[in-house]
Short mmCIF file of C-alpha atoms in Angstrom, two decimals:
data_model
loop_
_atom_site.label_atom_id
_atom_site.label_comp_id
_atom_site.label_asym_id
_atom_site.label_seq_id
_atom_site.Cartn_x
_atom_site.Cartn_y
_atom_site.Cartn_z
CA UNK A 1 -17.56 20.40 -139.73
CA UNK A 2 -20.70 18.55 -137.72
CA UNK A 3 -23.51 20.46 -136.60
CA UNK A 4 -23.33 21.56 -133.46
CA UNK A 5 -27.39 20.63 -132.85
CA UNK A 6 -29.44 18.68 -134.87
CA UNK A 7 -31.95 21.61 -135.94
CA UNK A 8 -33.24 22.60 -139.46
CA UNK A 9 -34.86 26.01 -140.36
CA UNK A 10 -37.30 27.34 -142.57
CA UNK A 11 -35.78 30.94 -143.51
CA UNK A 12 -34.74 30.05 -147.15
CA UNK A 13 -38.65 29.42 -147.41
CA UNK A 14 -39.95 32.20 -145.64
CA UNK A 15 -37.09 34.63 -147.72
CA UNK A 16 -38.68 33.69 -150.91
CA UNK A 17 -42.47 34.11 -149.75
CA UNK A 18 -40.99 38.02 -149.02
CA UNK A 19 -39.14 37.69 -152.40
CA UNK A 20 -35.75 38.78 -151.08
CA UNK A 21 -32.50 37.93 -151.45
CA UNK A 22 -29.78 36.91 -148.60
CA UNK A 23 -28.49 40.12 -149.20
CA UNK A 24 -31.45 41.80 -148.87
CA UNK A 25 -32.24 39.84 -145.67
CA UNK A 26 -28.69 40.16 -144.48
CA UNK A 27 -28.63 44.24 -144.17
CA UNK A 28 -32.33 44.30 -142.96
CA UNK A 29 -31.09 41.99 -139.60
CA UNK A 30 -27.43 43.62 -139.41
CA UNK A 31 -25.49 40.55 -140.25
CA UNK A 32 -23.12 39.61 -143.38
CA UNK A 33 -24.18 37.28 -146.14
CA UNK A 34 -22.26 34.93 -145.33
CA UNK A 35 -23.85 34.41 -141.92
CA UNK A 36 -27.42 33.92 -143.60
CA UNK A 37 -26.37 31.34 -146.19
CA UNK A 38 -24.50 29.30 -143.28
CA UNK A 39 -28.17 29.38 -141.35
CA UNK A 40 -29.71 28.16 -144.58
CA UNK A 41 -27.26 25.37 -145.18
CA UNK A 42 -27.43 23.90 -141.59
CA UNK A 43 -24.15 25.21 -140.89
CA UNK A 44 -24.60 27.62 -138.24
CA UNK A 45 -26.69 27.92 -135.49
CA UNK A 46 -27.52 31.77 -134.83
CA UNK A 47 -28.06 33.15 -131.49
CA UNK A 48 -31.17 33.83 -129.75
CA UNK A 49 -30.90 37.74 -130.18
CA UNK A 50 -30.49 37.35 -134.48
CA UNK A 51 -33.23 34.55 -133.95
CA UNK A 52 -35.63 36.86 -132.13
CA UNK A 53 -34.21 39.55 -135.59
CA UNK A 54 -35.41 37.08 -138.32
CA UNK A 55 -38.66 36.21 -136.10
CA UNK A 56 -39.61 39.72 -135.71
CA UNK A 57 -38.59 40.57 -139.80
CA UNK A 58 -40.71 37.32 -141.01
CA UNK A 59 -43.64 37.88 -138.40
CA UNK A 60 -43.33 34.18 -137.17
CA UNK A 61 -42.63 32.63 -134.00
CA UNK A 62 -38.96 31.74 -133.50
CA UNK A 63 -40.05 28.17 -133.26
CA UNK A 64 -42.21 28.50 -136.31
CA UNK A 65 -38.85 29.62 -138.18
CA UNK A 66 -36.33 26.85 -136.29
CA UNK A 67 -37.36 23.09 -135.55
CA UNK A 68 -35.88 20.51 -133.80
CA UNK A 69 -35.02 17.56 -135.74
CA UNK A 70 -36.67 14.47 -134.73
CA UNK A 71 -33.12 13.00 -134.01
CA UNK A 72 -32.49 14.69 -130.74
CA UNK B 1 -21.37 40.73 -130.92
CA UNK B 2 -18.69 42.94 -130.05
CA UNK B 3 -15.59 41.95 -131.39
CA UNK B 4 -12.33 43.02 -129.17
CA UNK B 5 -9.24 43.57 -130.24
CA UNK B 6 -9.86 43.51 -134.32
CA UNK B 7 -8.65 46.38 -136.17
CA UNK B 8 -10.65 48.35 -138.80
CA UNK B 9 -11.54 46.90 -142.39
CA UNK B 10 -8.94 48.93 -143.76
CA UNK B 11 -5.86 47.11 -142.08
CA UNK B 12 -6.33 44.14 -144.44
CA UNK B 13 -5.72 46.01 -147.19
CA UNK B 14 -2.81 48.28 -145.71
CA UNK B 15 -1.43 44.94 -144.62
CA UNK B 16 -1.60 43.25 -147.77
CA UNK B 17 0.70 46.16 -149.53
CA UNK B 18 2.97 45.94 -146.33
CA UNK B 19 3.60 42.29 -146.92
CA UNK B 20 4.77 42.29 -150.62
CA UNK B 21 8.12 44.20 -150.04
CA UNK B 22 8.52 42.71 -146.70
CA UNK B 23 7.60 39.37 -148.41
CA UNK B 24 10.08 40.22 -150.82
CA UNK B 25 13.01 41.60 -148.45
CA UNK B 26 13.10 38.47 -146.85
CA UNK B 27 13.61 36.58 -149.46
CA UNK B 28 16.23 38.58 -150.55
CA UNK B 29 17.58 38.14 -147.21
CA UNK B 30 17.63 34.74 -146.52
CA UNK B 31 18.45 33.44 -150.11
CA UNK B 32 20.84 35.99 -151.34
CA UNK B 33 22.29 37.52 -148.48
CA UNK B 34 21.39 40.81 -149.24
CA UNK B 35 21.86 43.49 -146.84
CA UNK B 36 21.18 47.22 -147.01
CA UNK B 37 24.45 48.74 -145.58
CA UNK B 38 23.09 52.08 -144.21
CA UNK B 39 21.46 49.46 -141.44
CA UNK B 40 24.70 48.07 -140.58
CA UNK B 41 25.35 49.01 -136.36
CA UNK B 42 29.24 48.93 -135.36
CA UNK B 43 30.03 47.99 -131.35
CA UNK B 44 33.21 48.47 -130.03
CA UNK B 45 33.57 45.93 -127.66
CA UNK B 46 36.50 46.60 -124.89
CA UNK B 47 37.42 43.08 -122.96
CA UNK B 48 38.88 44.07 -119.50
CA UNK B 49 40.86 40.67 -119.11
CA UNK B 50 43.05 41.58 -122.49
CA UNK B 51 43.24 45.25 -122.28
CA UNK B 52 44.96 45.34 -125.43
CA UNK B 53 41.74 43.69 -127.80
CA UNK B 54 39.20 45.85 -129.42
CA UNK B 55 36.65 43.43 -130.80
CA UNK B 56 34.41 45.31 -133.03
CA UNK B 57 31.37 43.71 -133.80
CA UNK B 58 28.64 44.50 -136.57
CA UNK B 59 25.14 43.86 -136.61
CA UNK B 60 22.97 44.37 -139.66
CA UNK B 61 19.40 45.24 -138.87
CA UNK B 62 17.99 44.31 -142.80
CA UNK B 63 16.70 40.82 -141.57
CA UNK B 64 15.06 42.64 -138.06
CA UNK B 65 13.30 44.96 -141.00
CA UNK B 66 11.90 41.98 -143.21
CA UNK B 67 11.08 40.41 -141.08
CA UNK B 68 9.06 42.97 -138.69
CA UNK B 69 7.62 43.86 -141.43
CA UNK B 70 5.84 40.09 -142.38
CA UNK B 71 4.82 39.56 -139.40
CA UNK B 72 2.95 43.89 -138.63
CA UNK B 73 1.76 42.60 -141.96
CA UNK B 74 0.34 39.22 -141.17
CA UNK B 75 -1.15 40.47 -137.99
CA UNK B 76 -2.75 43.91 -139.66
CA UNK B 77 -4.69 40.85 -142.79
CA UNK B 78 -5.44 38.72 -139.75
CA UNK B 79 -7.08 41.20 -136.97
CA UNK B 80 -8.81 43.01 -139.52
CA UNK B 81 -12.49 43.70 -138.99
CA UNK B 82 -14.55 41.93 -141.75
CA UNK B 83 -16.76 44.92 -143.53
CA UNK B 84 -19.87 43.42 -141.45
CA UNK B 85 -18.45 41.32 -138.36
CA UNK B 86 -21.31 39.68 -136.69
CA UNK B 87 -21.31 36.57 -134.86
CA UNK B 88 -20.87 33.67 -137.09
CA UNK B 89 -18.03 35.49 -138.59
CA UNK B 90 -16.90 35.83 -134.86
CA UNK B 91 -17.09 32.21 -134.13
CA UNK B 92 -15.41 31.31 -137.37
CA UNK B 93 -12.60 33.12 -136.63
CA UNK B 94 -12.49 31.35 -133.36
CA UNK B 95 -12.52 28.28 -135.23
CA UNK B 96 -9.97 29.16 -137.61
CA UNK B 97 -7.32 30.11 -134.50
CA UNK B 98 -8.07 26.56 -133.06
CA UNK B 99 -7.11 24.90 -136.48
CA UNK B 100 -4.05 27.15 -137.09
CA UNK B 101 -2.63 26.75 -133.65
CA UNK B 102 -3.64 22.96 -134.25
CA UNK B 103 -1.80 22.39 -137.35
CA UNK B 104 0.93 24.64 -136.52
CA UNK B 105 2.02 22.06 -133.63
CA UNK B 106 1.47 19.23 -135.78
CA UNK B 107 3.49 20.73 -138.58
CA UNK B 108 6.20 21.33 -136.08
CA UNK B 109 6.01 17.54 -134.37
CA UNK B 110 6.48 16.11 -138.10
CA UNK B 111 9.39 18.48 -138.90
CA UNK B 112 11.01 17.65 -135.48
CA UNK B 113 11.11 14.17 -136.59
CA UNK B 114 12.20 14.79 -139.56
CA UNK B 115 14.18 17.97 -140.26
CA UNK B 116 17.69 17.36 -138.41
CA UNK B 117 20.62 19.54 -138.12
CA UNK B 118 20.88 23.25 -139.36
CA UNK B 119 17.84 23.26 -141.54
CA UNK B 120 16.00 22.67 -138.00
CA UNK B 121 17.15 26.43 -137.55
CA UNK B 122 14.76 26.86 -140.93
CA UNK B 123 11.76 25.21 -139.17
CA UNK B 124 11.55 27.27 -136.16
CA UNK B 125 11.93 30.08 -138.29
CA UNK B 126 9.20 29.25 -140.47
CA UNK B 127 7.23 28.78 -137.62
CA UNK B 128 7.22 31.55 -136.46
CA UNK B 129 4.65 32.87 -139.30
CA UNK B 130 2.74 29.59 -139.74
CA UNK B 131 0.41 30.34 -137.33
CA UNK B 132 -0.94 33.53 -138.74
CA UNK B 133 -0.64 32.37 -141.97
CA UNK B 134 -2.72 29.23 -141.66
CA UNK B 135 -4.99 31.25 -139.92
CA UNK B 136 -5.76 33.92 -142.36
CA UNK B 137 -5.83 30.59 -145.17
CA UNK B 138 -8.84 29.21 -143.00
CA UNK B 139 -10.95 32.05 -142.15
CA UNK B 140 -10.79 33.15 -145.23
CA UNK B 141 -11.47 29.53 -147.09
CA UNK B 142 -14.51 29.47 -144.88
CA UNK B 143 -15.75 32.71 -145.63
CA UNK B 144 -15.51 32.04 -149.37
CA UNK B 145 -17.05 29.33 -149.26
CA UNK B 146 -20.24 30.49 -147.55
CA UNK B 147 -20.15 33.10 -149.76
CA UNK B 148 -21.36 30.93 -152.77
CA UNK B 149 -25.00 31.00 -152.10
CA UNK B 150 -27.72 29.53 -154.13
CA UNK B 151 -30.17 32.31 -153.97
#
């Protein structure tokens, strides 16, 4: 499967600096574990609402949390 | 997201139990002619040209029951909600119906070339099912597999 944009994240970074676990991160946003790990590994692309979620939970600016890759 | 037209978490597992004696009824079915008799319909047929003829004709509704039964069963494992349906596991499933209805049509242009005859009968009857259950393979492949984390 190819990424659908050329984007990288920073949440697997920002879940250790609040010492918690996909799980953990996972039931504080509403969405299954599976979801976060496929944001972490570049294989999903979340939506501007669970974006805005994980913004909100970290205390970062969506575009501090999701980057555009110099490719595009 | 909002999923339509998924049935609660519980389905896949009332689906799974439906599909191992349906699983198994067809098999008996289509490999050892079994039949249950009590399921067996008589028709009494009258032709008006030959007034004379009674034609009766049986039908035997064990196969109908099998295989009924698959595919309720196949449709409860596949339109079950996932315990936490969001959207990624939305769009997989998406995904996963692209791929099975995909593969299903290529499956069916190789057998058309090379299945001939009766056992063509076998093909469409297969399928029928291969749909679902390349679907259900896939979503759930997918879901296993981001499952394995590295936390």
């Amino acid at each position: 499967m190819t990424k659908p944009f050329s984007m990288k994240n920073t949440i697997r970074v920002e879940r250790a600096i609040l010492n918690i676990t996909q799980q953990d991160l996972a039931e504080k946003i509403g969405v299954s574990r599976q979801t976060i790990n496929a944001i972490e590994s570049n294989k999903y692309v979340p939506s501007t609402v669970l974006a805005l979620k994980m913004a909100r939970l970290f205390k970062k600016n969506v575009d501090e949390l999701f980057l555009l890759e110099e490719t595009d | 997201m909002e999923s339509k037209l998924l049935l609660p978490n519980r389905y896949k597992r009332i689906g799974l139990i439906l599909l191992i004696p349906s699983l198994a009824l067809g098999i008996l079915v289509r490999f050892f002619d079994f039949q249950f008799s009590f399921l067996t319909l008589q028709f009494v047929k009258t032709r008006i040209n030959s007034k004379d003829m009674h034609l009766e004709d049986t039908i035997n509704l064990t196969d109908e029951m099998a295989l009924t039964g698959i595919i309720v069963a196949l449709l409860f494992i596949a339109f079950a909600r996932e315990k936490t349906e969001d959207e990624y596991i939305a769009q997989t499933r998406l995904e996963s119906l692209k791929w099975a209805v995909l593969i299903n049509y290529i499956l069916l242009l190789v057998a058309t070339w090379l299945v001939h005859g009766f056992a063509y009968i076998d093909v469409m009857m297969y399928n029928m099912l291969t749909v679902l259950i390349i679907f259900i393979i896939r979503f759930n492949y997918v879901l296993n597999n981001s499952k394995k984390s590295f936390d």
